[in-house]
mmCIF file of C-alpha atoms in Angstrom:
data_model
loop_
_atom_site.group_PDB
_atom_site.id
_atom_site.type_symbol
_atom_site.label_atom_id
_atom_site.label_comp_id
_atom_site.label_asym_id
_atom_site.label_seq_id
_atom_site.Cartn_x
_atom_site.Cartn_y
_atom_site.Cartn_z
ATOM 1 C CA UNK B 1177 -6.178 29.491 -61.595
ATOM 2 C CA UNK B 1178 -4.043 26.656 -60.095
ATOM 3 C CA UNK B 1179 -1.309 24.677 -62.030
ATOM 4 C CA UNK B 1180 -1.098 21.520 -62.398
ATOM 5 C CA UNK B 1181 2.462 21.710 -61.162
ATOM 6 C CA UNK B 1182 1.496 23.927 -57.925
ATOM 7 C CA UNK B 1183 -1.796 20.771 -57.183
ATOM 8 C CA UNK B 1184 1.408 18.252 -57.699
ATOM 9 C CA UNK B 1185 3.825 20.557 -55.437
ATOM 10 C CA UNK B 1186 1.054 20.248 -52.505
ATOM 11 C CA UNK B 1187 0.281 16.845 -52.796
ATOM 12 C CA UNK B 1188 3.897 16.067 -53.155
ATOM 13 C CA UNK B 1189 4.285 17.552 -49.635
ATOM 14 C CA UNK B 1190 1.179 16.266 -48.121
ATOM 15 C CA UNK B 1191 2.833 12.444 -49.399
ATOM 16 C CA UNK B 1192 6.499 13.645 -47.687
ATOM 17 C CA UNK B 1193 4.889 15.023 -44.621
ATOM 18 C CA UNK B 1194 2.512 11.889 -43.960
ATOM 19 C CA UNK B 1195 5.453 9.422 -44.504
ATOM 20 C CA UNK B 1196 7.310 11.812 -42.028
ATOM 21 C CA UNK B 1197 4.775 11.678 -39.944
ATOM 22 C CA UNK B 1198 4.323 7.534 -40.106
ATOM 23 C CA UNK B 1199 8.182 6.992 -39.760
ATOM 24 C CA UNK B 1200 7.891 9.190 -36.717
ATOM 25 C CA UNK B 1201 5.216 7.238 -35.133
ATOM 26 C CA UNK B 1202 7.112 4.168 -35.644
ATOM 27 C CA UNK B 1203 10.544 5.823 -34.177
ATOM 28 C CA UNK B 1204 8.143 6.601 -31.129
ATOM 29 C CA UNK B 1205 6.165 3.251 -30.757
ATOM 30 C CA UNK B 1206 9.236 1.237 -30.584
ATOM 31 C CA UNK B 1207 10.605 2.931 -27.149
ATOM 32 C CA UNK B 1208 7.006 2.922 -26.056
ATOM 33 C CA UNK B 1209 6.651 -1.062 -26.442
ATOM 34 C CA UNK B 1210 10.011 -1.596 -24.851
ATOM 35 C CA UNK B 1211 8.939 0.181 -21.711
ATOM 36 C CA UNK B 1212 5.577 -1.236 -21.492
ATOM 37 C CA UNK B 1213 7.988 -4.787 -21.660
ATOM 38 C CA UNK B 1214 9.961 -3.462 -19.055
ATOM 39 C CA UNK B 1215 6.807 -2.390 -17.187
ATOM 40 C CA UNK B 1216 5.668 -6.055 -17.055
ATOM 41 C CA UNK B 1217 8.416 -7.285 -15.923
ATOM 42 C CA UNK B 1218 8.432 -5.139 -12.740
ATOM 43 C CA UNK B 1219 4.647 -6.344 -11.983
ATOM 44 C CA UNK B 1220 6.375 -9.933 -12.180
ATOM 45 C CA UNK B 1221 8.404 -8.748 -9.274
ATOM 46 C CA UNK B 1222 6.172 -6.904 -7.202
ATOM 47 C CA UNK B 1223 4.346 -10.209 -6.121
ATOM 48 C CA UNK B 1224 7.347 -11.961 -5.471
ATOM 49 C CA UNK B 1225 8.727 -9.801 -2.877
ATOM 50 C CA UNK B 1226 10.189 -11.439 0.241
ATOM 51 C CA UNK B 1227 8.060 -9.234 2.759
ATOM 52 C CA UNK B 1228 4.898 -9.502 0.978
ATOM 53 C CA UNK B 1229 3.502 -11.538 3.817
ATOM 54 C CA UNK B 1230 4.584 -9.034 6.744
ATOM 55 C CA UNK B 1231 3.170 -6.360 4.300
ATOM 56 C CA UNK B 1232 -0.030 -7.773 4.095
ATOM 57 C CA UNK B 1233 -0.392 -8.079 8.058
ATOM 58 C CA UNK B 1234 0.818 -4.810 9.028
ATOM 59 C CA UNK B 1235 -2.304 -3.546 6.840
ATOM 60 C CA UNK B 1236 -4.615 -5.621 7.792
ATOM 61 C CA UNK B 1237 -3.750 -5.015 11.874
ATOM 62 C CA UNK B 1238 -3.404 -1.108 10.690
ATOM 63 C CA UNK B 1239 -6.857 -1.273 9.128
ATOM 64 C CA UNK B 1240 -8.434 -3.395 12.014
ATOM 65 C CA UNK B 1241 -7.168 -0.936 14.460
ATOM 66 C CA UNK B 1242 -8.370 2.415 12.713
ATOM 67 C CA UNK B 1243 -11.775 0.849 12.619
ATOM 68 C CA UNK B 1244 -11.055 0.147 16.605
ATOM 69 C CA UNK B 1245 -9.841 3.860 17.212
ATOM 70 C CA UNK B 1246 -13.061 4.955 15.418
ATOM 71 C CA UNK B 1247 -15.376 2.650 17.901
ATOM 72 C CA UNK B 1248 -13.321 4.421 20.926
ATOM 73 C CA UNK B 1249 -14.054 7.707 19.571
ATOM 74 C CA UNK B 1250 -17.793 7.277 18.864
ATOM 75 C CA UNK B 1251 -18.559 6.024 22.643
ATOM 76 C CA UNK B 1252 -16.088 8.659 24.231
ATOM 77 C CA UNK B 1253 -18.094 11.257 22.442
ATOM 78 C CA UNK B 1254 -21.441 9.329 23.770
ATOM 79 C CA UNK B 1255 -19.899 9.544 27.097
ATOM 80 C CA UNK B 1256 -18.822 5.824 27.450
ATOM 81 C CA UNK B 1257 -15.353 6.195 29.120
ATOM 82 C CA UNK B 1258 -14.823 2.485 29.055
ATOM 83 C CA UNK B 1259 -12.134 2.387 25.943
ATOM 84 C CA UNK B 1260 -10.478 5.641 27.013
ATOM 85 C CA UNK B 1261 -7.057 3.638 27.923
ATOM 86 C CA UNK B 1262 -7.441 1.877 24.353
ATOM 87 C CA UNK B 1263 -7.060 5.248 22.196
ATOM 88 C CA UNK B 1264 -3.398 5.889 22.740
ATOM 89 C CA UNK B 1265 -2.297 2.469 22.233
ATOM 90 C CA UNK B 1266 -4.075 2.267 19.089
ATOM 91 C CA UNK B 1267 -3.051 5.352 17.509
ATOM 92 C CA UNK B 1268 0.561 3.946 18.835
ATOM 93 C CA UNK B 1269 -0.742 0.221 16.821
ATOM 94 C CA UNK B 1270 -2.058 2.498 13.805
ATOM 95 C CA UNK B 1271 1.447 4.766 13.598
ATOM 96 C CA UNK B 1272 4.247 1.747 13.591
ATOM 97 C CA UNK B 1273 1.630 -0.578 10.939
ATOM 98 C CA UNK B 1274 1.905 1.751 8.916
ATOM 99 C CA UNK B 1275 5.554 2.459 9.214
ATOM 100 C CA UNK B 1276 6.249 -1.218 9.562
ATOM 101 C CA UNK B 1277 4.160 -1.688 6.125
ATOM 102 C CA UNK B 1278 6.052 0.940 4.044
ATOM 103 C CA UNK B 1279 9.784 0.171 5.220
ATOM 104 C CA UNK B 1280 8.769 -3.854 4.709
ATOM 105 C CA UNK B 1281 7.695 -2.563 1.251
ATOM 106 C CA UNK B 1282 10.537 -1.052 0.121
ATOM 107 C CA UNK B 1283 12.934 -4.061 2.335
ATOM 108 C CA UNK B 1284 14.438 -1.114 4.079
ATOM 109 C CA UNK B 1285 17.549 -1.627 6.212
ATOM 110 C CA UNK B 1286 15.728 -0.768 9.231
ATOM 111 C CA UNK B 1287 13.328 -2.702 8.985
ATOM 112 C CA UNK B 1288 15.002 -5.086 12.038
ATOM 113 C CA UNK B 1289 14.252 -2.576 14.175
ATOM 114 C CA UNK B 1290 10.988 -1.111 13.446
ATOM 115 C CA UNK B 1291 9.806 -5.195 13.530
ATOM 116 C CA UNK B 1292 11.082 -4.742 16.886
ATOM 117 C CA UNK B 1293 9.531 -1.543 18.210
ATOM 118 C CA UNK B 1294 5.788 -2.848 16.034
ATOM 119 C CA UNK B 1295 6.110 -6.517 17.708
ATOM 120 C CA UNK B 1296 6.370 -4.422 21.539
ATOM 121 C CA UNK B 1297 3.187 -1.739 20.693
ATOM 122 C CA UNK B 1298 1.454 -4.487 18.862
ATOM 123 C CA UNK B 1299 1.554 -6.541 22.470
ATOM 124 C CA UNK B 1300 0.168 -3.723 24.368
ATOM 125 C CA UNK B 1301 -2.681 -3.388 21.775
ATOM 126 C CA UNK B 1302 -3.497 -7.131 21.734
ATOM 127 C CA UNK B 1303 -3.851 -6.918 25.663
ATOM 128 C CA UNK B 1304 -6.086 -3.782 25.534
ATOM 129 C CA UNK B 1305 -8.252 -5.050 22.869
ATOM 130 C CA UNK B 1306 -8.390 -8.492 24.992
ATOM 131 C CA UNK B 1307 -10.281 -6.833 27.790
ATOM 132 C CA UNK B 1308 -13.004 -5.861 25.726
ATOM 133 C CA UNK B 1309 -13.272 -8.968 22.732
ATOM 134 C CA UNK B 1310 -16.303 -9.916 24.277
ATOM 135 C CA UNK B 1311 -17.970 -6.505 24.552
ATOM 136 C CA UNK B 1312 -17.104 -5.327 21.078
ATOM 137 C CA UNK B 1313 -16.721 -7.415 17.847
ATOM 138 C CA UNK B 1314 -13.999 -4.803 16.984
ATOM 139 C CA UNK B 1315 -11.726 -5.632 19.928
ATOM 140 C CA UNK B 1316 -12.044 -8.760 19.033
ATOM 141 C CA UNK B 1317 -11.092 -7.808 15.126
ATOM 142 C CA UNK B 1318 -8.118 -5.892 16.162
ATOM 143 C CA UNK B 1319 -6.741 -8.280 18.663
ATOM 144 C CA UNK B 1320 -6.936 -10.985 16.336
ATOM 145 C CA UNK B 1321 -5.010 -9.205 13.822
ATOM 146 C CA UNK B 1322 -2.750 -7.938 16.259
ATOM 147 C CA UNK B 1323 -1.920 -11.435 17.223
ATOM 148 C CA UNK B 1324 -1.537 -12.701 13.754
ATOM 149 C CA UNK B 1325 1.170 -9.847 13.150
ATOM 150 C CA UNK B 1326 2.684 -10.664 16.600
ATOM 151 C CA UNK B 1327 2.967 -14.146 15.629
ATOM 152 C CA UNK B 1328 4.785 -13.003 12.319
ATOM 153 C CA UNK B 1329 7.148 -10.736 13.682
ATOM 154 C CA UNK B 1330 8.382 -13.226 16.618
ATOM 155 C CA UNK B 1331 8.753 -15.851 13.760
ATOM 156 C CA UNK B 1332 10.982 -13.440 11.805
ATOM 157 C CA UNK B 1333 12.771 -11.689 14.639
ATOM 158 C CA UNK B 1334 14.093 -15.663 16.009
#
């Protein structure tokens, strides 16, 4: 048989353990909410940043001119040699986006430079893709955005 003391004993521990339990919760919410806080202000930031424009083009020329080296690939394998000259110098446009995207991101140091070296392969794209705008809707795409990023980086580089 059980005691009346023993029933009181348990419950007596269930009570200690569950306010335990609730003060702990509270000890843990409190650090939670202050990050979260913190956590909102840094997405307050992140659209504020001073290269968020140059960010923005170097992805969109990077994305027009992945969709260009795909076109290039698709009629060299159909045996249309005709944008055979444009595949390096996209890959080349493709590489320093990208690059110019992710130090622009983080405001890098270098990022003087690499505005330099984009705004020179850039110019070679935009004059490859320029031979063949009115063939191909994505020459056309990938100039454009190629000059819009050109246009960008001469503003910033003076």
């Amino acid at each position: 048989m059980t005691s009346l003391k023993s029933i009181s004993d348990v419950n007596g521990v269930k009570r200690r353990s569950f306010i335990a339990m609730a003060a702990f919760a509270g000890v843990v919410a409190v650090p939670v909410g202050a990050r979260e806080t913190k956590h909102d202000m840094h997405k307050h930031h992140a659209g504020h940043s001073k290269n968020a424009g140059l960010v923005d083009a170097a992805i969109d020329c990077s994305k027009n001119a992945m969709v260009c080296r795909n076109h290039c690939i698709d009629l060299l394998q159909s045996g249309d040699v005709t944008l055979s000259d444009c595949l390096s110098v996209v890959n080349d446009t493709i590489a320093m986006c990208d690059s110019l995207a992710q130090l622009a991101s983080s405001e890098s140091a270098h990022l003087p430079l690499m505005e330099k070296a984009c705004l020179a392969v850039c110019k070679d794209c935009q004059k490859q893709c320029d031979k063949h705008k009115d063939h191909h809707q994505v020459c056309k795409n990938c100039m454009e955005s190629c000059s819009e990023l050109i246009g960008l980086l001469e503003s910033r580089l003076g």
